[in-house]
Structure formats: structure tokens, C-alpha cells
Coordinates of C-alpha atoms and ligand atoms in Angstrom, one line a residue:
X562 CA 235.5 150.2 75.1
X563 CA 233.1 150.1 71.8
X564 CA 234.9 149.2 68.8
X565 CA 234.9 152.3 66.3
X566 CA 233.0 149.8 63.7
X567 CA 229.2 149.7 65.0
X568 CA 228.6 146.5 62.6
X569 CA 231.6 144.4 64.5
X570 CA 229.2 145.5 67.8
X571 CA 226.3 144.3 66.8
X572 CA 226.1 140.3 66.5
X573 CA 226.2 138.7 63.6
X574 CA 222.7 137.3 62.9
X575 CA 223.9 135.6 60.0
X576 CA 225.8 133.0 62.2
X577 CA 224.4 130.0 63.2
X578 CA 222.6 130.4 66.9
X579 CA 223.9 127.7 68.9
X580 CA 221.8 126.3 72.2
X581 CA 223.5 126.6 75.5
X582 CA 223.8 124.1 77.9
X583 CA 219.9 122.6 78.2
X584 CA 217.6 120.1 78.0
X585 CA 214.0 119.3 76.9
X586 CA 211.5 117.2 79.1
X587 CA 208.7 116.4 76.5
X588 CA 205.1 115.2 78.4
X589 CA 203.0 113.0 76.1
X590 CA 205.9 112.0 74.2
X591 CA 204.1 108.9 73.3
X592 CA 201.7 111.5 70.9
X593 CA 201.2 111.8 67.1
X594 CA 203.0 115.2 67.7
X595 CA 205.7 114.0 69.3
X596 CA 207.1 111.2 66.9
X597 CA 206.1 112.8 64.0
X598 CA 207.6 116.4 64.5
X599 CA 209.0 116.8 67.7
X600 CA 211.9 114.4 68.2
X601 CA 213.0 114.1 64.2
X602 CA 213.2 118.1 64.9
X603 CA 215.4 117.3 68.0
X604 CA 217.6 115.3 65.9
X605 CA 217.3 117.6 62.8
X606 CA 218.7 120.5 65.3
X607 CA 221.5 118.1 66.7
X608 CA 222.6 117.4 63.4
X609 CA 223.1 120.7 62.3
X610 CA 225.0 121.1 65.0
X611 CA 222.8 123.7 66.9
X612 CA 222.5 121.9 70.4
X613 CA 225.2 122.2 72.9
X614 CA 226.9 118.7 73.7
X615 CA 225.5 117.6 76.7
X616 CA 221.7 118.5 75.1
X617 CA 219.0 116.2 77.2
X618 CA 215.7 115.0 76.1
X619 CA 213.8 113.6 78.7
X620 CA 210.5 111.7 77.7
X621 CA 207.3 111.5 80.1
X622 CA 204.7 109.3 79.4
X623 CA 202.6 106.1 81.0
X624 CA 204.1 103.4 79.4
X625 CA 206.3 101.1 81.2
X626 CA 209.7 101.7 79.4
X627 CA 213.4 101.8 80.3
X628 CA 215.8 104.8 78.6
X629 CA 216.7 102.0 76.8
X630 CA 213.0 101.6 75.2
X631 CA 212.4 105.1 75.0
X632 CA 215.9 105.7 73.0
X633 CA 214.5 103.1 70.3
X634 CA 211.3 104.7 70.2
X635 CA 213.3 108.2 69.3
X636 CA 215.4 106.3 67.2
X637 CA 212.8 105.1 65.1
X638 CA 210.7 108.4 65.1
X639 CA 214.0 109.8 63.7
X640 CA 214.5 106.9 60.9
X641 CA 211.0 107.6 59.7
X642 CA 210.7 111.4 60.2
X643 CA 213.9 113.5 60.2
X644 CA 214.6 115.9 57.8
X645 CA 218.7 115.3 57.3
X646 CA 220.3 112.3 57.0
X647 CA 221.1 109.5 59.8
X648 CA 224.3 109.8 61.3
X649 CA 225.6 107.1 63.8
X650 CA 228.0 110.1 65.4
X651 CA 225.3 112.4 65.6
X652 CA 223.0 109.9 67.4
X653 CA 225.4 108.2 69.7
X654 CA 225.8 111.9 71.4
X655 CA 222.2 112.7 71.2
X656 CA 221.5 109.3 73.2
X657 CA 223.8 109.6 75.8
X658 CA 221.3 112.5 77.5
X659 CA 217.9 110.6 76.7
X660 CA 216.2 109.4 79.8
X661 CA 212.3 108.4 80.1
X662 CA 210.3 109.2 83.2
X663 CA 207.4 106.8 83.4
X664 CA 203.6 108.1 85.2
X665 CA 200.8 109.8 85.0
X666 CA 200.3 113.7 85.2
X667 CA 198.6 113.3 88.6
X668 CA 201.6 111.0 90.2
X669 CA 203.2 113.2 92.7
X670 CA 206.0 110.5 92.6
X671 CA 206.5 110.3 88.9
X672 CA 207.4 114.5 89.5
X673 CA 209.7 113.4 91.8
X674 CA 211.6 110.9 90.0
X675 CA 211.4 113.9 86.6
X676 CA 213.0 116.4 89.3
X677 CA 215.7 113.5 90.4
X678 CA 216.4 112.8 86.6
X679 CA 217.3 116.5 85.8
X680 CA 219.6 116.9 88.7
X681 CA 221.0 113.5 87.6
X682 CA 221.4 115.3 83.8
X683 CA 222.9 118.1 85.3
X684 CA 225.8 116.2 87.2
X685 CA 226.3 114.0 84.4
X686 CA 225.6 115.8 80.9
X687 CA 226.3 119.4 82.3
X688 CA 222.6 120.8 81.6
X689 CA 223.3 123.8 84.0
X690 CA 219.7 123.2 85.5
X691 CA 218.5 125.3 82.2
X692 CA 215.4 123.0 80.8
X693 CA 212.2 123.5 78.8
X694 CA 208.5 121.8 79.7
X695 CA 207.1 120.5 76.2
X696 CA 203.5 120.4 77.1
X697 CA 202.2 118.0 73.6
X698 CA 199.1 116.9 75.4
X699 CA 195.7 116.7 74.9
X700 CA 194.3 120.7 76.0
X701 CA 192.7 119.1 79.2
X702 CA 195.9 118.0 81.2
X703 CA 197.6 121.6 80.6
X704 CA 196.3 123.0 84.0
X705 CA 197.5 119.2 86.2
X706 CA 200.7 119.3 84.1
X707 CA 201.5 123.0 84.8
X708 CA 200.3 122.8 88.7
X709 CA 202.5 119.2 88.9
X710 CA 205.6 121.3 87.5
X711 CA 204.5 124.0 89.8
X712 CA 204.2 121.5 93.1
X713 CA 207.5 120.2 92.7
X714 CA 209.6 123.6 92.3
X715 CA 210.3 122.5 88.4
X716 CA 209.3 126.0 87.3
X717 CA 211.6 127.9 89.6
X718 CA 214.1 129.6 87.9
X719 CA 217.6 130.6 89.6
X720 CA 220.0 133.9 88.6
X721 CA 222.3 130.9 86.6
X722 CA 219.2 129.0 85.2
X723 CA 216.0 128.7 83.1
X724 CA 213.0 126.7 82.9
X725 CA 210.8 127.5 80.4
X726 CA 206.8 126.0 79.2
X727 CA 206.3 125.3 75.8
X728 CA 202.4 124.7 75.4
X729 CA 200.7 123.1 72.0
X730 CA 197.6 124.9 70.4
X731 CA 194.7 125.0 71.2
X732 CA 195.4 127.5 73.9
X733 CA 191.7 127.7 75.0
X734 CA 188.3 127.2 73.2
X735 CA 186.8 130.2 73.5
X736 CA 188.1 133.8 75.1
X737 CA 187.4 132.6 78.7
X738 CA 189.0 129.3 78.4
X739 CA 192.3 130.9 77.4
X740 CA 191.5 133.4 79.9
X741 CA 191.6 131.0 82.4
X742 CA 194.4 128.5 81.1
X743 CA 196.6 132.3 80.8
X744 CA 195.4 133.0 84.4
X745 CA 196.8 129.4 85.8
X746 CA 200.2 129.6 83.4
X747 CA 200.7 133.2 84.6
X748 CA 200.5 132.1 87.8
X749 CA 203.6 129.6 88.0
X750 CA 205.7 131.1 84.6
X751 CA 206.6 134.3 84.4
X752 CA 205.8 135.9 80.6
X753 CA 208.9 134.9 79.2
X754 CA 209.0 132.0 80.4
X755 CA 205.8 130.7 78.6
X756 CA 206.4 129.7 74.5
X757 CA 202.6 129.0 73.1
X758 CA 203.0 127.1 69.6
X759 CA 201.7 128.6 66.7
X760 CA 203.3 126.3 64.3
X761 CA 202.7 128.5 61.3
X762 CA 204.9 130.8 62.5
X763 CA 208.3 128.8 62.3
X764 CA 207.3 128.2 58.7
X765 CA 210.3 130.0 56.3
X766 CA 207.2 131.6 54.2
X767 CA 205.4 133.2 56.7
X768 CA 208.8 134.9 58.0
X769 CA 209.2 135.9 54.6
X770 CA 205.8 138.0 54.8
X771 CA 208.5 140.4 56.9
X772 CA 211.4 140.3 54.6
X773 CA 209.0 140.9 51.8
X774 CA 207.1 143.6 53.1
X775 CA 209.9 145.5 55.1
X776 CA 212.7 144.7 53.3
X777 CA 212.4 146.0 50.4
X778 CA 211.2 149.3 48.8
X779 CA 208.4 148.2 45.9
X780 CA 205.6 146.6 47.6
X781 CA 205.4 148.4 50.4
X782 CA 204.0 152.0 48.7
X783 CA 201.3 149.8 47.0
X784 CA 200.6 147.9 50.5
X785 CA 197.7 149.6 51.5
X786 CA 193.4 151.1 51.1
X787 CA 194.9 152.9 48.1
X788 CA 196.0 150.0 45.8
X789 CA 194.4 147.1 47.2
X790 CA 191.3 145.7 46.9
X791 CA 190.9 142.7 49.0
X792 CA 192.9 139.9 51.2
X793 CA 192.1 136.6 50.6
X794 CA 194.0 134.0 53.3
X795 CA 193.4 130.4 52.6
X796 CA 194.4 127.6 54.6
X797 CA 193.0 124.3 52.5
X798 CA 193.7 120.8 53.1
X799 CA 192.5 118.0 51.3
X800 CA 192.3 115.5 53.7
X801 CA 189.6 114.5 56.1
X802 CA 189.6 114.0 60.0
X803 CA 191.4 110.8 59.9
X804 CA 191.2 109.0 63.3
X805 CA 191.5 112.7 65.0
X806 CA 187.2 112.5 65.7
X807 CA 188.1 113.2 69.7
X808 CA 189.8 116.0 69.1
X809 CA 188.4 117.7 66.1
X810 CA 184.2 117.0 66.7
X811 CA 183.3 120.4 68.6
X812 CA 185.8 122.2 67.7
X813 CA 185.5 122.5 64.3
X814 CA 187.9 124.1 61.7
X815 CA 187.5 128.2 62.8
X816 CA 188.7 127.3 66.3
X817 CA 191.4 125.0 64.6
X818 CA 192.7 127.1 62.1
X819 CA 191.3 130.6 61.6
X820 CA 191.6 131.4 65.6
X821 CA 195.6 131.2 65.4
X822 CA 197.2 130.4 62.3
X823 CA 194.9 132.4 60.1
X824 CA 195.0 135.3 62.5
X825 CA 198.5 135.2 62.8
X826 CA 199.2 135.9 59.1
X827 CA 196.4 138.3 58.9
X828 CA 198.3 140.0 61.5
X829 CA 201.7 139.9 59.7
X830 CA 200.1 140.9 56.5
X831 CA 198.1 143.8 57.7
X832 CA 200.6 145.0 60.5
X833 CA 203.0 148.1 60.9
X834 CA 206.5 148.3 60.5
X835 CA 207.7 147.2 63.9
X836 CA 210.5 149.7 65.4
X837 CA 212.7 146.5 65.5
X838 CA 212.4 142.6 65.5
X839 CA 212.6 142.1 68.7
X840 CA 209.7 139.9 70.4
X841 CA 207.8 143.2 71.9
X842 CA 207.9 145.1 69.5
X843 CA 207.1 143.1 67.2
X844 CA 204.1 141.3 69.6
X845 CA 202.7 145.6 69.8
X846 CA 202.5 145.7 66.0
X847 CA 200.5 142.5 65.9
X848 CA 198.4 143.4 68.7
X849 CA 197.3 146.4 67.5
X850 CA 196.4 145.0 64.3
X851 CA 194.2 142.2 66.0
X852 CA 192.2 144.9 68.1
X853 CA 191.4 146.9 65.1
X854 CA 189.9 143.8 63.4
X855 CA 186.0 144.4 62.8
X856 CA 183.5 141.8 62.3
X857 CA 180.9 142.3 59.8
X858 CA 177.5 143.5 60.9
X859 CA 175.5 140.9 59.6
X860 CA 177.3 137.8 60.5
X861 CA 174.1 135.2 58.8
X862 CA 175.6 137.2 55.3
X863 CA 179.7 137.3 55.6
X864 CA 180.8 134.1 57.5
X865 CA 180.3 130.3 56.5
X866 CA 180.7 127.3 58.1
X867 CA 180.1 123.9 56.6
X868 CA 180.6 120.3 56.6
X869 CA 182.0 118.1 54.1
X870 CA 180.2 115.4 52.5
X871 CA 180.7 112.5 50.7
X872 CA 182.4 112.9 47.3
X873 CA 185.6 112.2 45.5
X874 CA 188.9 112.9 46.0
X875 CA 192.3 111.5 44.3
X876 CA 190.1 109.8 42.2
X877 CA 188.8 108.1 45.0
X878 CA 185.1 107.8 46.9
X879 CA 185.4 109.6 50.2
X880 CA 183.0 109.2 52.8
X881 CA 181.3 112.3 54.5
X882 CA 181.9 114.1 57.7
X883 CA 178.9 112.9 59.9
X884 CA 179.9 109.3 58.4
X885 CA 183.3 109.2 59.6
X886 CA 184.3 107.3 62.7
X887 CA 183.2 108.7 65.8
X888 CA 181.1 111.7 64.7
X889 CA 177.6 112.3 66.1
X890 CA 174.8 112.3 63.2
X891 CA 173.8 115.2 64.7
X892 CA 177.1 116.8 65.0
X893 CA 177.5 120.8 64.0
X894 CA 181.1 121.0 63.7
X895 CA 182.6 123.1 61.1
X896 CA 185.0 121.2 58.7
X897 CA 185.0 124.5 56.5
X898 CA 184.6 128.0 57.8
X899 CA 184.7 131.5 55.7
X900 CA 184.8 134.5 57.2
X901 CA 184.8 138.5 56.0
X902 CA 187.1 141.0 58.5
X903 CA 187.4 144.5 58.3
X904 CA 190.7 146.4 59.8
X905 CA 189.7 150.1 61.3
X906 CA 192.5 151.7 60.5
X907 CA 194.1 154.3 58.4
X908 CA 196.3 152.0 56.4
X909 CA 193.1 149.0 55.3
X910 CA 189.5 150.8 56.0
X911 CA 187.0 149.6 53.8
X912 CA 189.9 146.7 52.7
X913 CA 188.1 143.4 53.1
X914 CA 190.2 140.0 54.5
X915 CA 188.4 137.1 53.5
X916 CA 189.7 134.2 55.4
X917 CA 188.6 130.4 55.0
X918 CA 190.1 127.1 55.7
X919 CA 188.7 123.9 55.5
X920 CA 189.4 119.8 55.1
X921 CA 188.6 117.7 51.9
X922 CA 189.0 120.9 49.7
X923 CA 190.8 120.6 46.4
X924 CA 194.1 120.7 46.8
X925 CA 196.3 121.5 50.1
X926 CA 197.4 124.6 49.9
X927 CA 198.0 127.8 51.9
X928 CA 198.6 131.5 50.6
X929 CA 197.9 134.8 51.3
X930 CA 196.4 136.7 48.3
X931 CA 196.9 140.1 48.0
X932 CA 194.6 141.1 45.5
X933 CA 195.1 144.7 43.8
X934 CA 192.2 147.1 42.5
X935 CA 192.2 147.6 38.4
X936 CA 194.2 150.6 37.0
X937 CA 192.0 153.8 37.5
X938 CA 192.1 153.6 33.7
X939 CA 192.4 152.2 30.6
X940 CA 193.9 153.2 27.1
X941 CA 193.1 149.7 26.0
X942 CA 190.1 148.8 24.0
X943 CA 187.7 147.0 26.1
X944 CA 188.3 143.5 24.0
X945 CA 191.9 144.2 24.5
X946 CA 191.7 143.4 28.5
X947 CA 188.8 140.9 28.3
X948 CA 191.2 138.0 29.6
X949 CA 192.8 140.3 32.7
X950 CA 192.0 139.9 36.1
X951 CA 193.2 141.7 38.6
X952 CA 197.2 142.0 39.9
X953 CA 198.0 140.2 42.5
X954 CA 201.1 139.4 45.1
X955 CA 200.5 135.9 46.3
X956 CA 202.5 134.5 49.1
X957 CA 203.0 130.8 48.9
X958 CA 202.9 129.4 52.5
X959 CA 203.2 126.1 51.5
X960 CA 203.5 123.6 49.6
X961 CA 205.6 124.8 46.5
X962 CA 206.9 127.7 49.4
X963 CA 207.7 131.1 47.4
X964 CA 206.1 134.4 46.2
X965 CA 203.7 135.2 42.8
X966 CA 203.6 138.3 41.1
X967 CA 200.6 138.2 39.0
X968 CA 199.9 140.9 35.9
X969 CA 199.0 141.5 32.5
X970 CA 201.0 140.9 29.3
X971 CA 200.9 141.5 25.7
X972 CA 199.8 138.2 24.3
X973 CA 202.4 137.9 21.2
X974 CA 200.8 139.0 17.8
X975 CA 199.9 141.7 15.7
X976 CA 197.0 143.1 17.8
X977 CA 196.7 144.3 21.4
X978 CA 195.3 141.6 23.6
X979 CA 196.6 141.5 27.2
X980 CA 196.4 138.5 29.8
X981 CA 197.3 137.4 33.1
X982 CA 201.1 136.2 33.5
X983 CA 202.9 135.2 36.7
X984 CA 206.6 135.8 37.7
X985 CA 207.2 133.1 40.3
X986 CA 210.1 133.5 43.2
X987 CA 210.0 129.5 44.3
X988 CA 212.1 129.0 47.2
X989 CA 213.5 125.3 46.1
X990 CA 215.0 127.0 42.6
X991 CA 216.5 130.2 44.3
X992 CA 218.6 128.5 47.5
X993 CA 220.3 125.5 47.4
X994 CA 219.8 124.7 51.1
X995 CA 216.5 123.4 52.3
X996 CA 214.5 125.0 54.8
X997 CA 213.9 123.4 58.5
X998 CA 211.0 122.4 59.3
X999 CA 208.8 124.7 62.2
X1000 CA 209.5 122.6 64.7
X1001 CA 213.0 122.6 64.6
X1002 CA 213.2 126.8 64.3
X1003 CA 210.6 127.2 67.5
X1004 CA 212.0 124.1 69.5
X1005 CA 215.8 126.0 68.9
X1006 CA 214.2 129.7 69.9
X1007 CA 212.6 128.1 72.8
X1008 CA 216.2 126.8 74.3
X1009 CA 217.7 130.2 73.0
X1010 CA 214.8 131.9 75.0
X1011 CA 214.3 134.2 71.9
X1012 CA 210.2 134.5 71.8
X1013 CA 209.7 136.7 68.6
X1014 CA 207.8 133.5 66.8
X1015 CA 205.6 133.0 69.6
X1016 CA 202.0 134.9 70.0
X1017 CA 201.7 136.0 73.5
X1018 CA 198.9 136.3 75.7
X1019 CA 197.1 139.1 74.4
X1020 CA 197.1 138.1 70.8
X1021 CA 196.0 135.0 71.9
X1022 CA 192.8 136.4 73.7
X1023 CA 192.4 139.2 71.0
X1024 CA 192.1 136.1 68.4
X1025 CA 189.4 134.5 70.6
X1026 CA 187.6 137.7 70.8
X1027 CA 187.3 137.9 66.9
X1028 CA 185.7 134.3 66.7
X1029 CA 184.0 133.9 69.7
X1030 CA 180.9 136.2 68.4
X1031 CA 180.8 133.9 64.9
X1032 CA 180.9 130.5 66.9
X1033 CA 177.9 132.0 69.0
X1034 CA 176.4 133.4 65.5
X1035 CA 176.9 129.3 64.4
X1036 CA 175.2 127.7 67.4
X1037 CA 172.3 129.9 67.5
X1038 CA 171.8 129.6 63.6
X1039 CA 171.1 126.1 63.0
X1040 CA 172.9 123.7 61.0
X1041 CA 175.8 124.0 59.0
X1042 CA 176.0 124.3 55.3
X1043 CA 177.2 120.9 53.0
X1044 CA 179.8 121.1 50.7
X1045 CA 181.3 117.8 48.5
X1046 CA 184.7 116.4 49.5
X1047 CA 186.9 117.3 46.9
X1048 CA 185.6 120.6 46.1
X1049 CA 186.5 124.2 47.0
X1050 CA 183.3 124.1 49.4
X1051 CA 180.5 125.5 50.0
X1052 CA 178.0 127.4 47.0
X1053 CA 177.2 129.7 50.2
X1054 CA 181.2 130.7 50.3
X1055 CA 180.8 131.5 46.8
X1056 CA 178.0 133.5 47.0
X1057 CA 179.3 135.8 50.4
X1058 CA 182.4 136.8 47.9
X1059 CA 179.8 137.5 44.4
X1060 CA 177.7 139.5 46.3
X1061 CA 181.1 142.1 46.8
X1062 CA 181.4 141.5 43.1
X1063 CA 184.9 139.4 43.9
X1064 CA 185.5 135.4 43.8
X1065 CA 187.5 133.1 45.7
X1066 CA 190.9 132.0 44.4
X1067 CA 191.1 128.3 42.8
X1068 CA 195.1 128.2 43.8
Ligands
NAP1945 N1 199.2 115.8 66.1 C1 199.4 117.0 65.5 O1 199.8 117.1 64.4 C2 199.2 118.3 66.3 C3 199.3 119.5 65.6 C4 199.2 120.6 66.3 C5 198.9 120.6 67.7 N2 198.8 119.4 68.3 C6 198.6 119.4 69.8 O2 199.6 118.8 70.4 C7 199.2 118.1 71.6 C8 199.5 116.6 71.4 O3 198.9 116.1 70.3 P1 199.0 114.6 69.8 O4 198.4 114.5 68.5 O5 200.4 114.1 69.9 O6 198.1 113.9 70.9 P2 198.0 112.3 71.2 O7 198.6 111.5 70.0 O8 196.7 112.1 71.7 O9 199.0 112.2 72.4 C9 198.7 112.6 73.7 C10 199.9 112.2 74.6 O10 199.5 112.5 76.0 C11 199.7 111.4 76.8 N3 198.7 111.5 77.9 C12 197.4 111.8 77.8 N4 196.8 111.7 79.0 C13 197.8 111.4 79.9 C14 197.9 111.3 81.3 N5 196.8 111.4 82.1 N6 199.1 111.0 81.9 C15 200.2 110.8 81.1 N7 200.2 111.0 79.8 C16 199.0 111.3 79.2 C17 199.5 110.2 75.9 O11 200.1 109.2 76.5 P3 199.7 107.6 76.3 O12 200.4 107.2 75.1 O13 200.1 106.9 77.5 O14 198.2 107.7 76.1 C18 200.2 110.7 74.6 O15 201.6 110.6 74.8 C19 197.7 118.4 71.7 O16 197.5 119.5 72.5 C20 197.3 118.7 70.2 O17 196.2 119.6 70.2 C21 198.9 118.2 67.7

């Protein structure tokens, strides 16, 4: 019988979402990813007090280690890493379900001994069979890692339990790629079984881009081809390529960045009220907002890609791109990339998103500018509004996480002059708890089975279909542009945003 009081039916979402009985089998867990993010966010969660008791992590890799070796490897990864403070209690639990399976992806044996090791952690730390596949390797042993799970019946599912793949960007290189990689996934997972990793999206801030637009009533009015005047969605980091040269040289940052993160907020920024947050419909209103994205016409005028050069940066020399470690003199890659969209529909025609990320820029940042058109008219003398610019909502991604409101003020005095003022929302002065990190909110939804931060297949091929004609564009059209490290790129970035009469933002 339903309790007269619909709220007391409804859970609570305010309560803390606890894990059920499950583990985590993480392949490559020898990566960068993998100490640095992925088991500090095991602990972070475990800490909290958001896995259940008998939680297992089970670590795949070549190396010849024991549990024991592996156990100190997490250990330290956590010591370095975690978020939240060390807690002997905390960590004598956690160990207790840590196993290491040691092989390659191509060892039929070493699949054996993973499937012998989670019936073992189901006798003995009551896993209930329930376990998630953390693919964090490199892009080219997804398909033998996914057909190995598949081989050995570690994808089938029963009425009491899950198995679920979690799979690390990039999903694909280009739209057939991820065609193909969705193809082979779909053909051993079930939808929701598959969890693709968009990072960005277990950010705090870029959840916020829903609480802010839908939960309240004043910038939602203004949210639209009426008010606004542009979108710019930035993405900057100041550092080079580091020792990444294998991954990064060919892919360049468009396929790095703009493909999924930049898309993804684009498609929170620009997207309809969903009917609810739940993961389809809020995966419809993102879809439909990545199909009605239009490329310019003239892609030689309103995209840029470029490569940093040599030049300064923390006060220090920086070498440039083709002279890093590894690179090709001859190598095209992007290490900047600017590009002009267009959304056909009622709500943004004629609206233009500029989006551009890069590395060795000025200062790592990422926001999402939304940049409002001047009043239809002033009462103000002309001298009056020399120093104002335009209004603005910016929404700080990270660092410094929180929200701008940008507008113009009376400067204090006897005569009218009015200039640009901000009213800042920071997140570190208005809460006193901190916010987890993105791997801890998408590694918890993943064991809860709750997919809502988690792009599915369509958005993923709809992304690839927007950059796959400017990559083409790139190859065909010579030689990227230069721009020097420590500056906010190239003069040809510059120019694509004066000839709409608008400039880039110097966050
Ligand atoms: N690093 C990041 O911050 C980051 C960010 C976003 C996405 N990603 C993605 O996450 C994934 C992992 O990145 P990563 O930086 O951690 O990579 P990584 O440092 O190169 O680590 C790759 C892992 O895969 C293992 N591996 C490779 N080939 C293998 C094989 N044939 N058999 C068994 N193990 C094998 C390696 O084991 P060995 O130690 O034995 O070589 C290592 O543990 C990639 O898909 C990457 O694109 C990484």
C-alpha cells in the first residue's frame, strides 16, 4: 500500500548511495590512469563509506606480482594520491578483497585464473558474482580484452548478478572506428552494461551546468537566440605532451578533447530540459542537440588547428612540439584546435559556439562562456559605457570550480561612467565539504549501475560525425598553424573570432 505522503515514496536522493555487494577487476592496472586516479578513487569511495564490506579490487597486469605486491603498489598509489586522509581501519578492510591476476590480454590461462579468483571473492568476501571490467588500456587492446571477457563467460550476467565494462576514452578515432569498437562491445555487453568514460562528466561543475540551468528560474528566460550572442567553451592547459608522444602524436588535441569532453558540455549547455534525470532521458536531450550541430561552410575560414612552439612558460624556456621526445619533424598533429558550430534549432539559430582547447596555453583553465548581446539600447552617453563589454554567465569548470556573473556598474563618483564587475559563486567559499574527484562519482555510478554520467553510443558516434569532416579538412590542407608555448595560441584563432566582430576570452 503507498503511503499517503508521495515524498516518503520517493527515495531520498539526498542520502548517501551505498554500493552493493561487488567488485572491480581493473586491466592495465600497472597505467598512469590507474595509480594516479583510479585506485586513490577506490579508496577515496571506501573511506566515505560508500562500498559495501566485502568490496574487491582485482588488478590485471604483466608483471610478476603476488596480492601481496600488488596491495603495496595500491597502498602507495593511495599514500600519494587519495583525496581523504589515510586510515589504517579503512585500509585493512579494503585489502582483505585485493587480489592480482598476472598475464597478458591474449593468455587464455590468465582468463582462467581472473574467472577462478572471482569465484574465489565470491565464497570468501560475499561479491554476489556482481563485478565491473575497468578497461584503462591503451585503445588497441579494447577489442582482445573485451573478446577474452567474452571467451571465458565473464560477461554473462545471471537474474542475481551483474557484470558490467567500463571503457577509457578514446572510444574510437574517427566515426568508423567507434563504429566498429560499438559493434564488437554490443556484441558481448548489452547497453547497460557498457559505462564509456567521459571524465568531464563526473566533475561537480559540469553537473552544475544542470542545477544552474534547470533549477532555477533567472537564467533560463535569457538562455537562448534572443539574449545571447555567442558560446565560447575553452578547455586550456598549460602543459605540454610530457612523455605521452605514443599516444598523443596523430591524434592531436580535437580528437582528445573537443570530440568528447568539449562536446559533452556543448551538449549540456545547449540542451533541452530533459523530462527527468534519468539516464535516457537525459541521453535523448543530448542527442538531439549533437545532431542539430552544424559545421561551418567554409571550414579553411572557422576552424584552427596548430602546434605549439618553443617559448616560455612559468618563467621558464619550453621547448616546441616537433622538438619534444618522440615526435616526427614532420608531424601534423594538432596541439591546439578552434572550431565555430552552429545549433539548427529554434532555441540557438544563428548562435555561434566557439570551442578550442589546446596544450602550453596560458593558464589551465576550463569554462564555458556564455556571452550575452548588448542591451538593445542605451540612455547612457556613449563615453559613459566606453569600458563595458558585454554580460556574461561564465561557468567555471575547473580550477577555482564555481559560476561568474559578469555586468556593468556605476564606477563611484560624481559622473556616470559604467564598467564590467563580476559576482563570483566559488564552490570552496560556499560548502564546507570538498568535492570528489570524477573518478570516484563514475567508478560509484558504475557499481550502482546508474549510467546518467555516461555518453552512450550514439552521442559518441554523433561527436565523431561533427569532427570527422574538420580532421579530413586538416589533412587535406597542409600544415598546421604555429603558436608560442605560453600564449593563448594561434594569431589565426584570433582572427576566425575578429572577423564575427567578437574575441576570445583571456580567463
Ligand atoms: N593517463 C591519463 O590521465 C588518462 C586520461 C584519460 C584517459 N586515459 C586512457 O586510459 C587508458 C589507460 O591509460 P594510461 O595512461 O594508464 O596508460 P599506460 O600508462 O600506458 O598503461 C597501460 C596499461 O596497460 C597494460 N598493458 C598494455 N598492453 C598490455 C598487454 N598486451 N597485456 C597486458 N597488459 C597490457 C600496461 O601494463 P604494463 O605495465 O605491463 O606495460 C599498463 O598497465 C588509455 O585508454 C588512455 O587513453 C588515460
Amino acid at each position: 500500500m503507498s503511503s499517503s505522503n508521495p515524498l516518503r515514496d520517493a527515495a531520498d536522493r539526498r542520502l548517501p548511495r551505498i554500493a552493493g555487494p561487488s567488485g572491480l577487476v581493473i586491466f592495465g592496472v600497472t597505467g598512469d590512469l590507474s595509480r594516479k586516479k583510479l585506485m586513490p578513487a577506490v579508496y577515496d569511495l571506501a573511506n566515505r563509506g560508500l562500498l559495501p564490506p566485502g568490496f574487491s579490487l582485482v588488478g590485471f597486469a604483466r608483471r610478476e606480482w603476488e596480492d601481496e605486491d600488488f596491495a603495496q603498489e595500491v597502498h602507495d598509489a593511495v599514500k600519494e594520491h587519495a583525496r581523504t586522509p589515510f586510515r589504517e581501519e579503512v585500509w585493512q578492510q579494503l585489502v582483505q578483497g585485493m587480489r592480482f591476476v598476472q598475464g597478458t590480454f591474449d593468455d587464455d590461462d590468465a582468463f582462467v585464473r581472473l574467472r577462478d579468483t572471482i569465484q574465489d571473492l565470491d565464497e570468501k568476501q560475499g561479491t554476489g558474482g556482481n563485478f565491473a571490467f575497468y578497461l584503462s588500456v591503451p585503445p588497441s587492446a579494447f577489442p582482445v580484452v573485451i573478446q577474452q571477457l567474452k571467451k571465458h563467460g565473464l560477461a554473462d550476467q545471471t537474474p542475481e548478478s551483474w557484470r558490467r565494462a567500463v571503457i577509457e576514452k578514446p572510444f574510437g578515432h574517427d566515426l568508423r572506428s567507434a563504429e566498429e569498437l560499438n559493434g564488437l562491445v554490443h556484441e558481448v555487453f548489452a547497453p547497460d552494461q557498457v559505462f564509456r568514460i567521459d571524465h568531464y562528466l563526473g566533475k561537480e561543475t559540469v553537473q552544475n551546468i544542470l542545477a544552474l540551468r534547470f533549477a532555477n528560474q533567472m537564467f533560463e528566460p535569457i538562455w537562448n537566440r534572443s539574449y545571447v550572442d555567442h558560446v565560447q567553451i575553452t578547455m586550456a592547459e598549460d602543459i605540454g605532451i610530457g612523455g605521452r608522444a605514443g599516444y598523443y602524436d596523430g591524434i592531436g588535441a580535437a580528437r582528445d578533447v573537443i570530440q568528447n569532453h568539449l562536446l559533452q558540455l556543448l551538449a549540456l549547455t545547449a540542451m533541452e530540459e530533459p523530462s527527468s534525470f534519468d539516464a535516457d532521458a537525459l541521453a535523448a536531450e543530448k542527442t538531439k542537440v549533437l545532431e542539430a550541430v552544424r559545421l561551418p561552410k567554409d571550414l579553411g575560414r572557422d576552424t584552427v588547428a596548430a602546434q605549439y612552439a618553443a617559448g616560455w612558460q612559468g618563467g621558464a624556456k619550453v621547448i616546441g612540439y616537433l622538438e619534444e621526445e618522440g615526435i616526427d619533424q614532420a608531424s601534423k598533429t594538432d596541439t591546439y584546435a578552434a572550431i565555430k558550430v552552429e545549433i539548427d534549432n529554434r532555441r540557438w539559430a544563428g548562435v555561434p559556439f566557439y570551442l578550442r582547447t589546446g596544450k602550453r596555453l596560458g593558464r589551465r583553465v576550463t569554462e564555458i562562456a556564455v556571452v550575452f548581446q548588448r542591451a538593445p539600447h542605451s540612455p547612457f552617453d556613449t563615453t559613459a559605457t566606453e569600458e563595458l563589454g558585454s554580460n556574461a554567465i561564465v561557468i567555471r569548470v575547473q580550477p577555482d570550480e564555481g559560476v561568474t556573473v559578469r555586468f556593468g556598474s556605476k564606477v563611484p563618483g560624481t559622473s556616470m561612467e559604467i564598467r564590467d564587475v563580476s559576482m563570483d559563486f566559488a564552490y570552496g567559499e560556499s560548502f564546507t565539504e570538498s568535492s570528489p574527484e570524477a573518478y570516484e562519482r563514475l567508478i560509484l555510478d558504475v557499481l550502482l549501475g546508474d549510467s546518467n554520467l555516461f555518453p552512450r553510443t550514439e552521442e559518441v558516434e554523433l561527436s565523431w560525425k561533427i569532427l570527422d569532416p574538420i580532421e579530413e579538412y586538416w589533412d587535406k590542407h597542409g600544415r598546421p598553424a604555429q603558436y608560442p608555448a605560453g600564449t593563448w595560441g594561434p594569431a589565426e584563432a584570433d582572427e576566425m573570432l575578429e572577423r564575427d566582430g567578437r574575441s576570445w576570452r583571456r580567463p
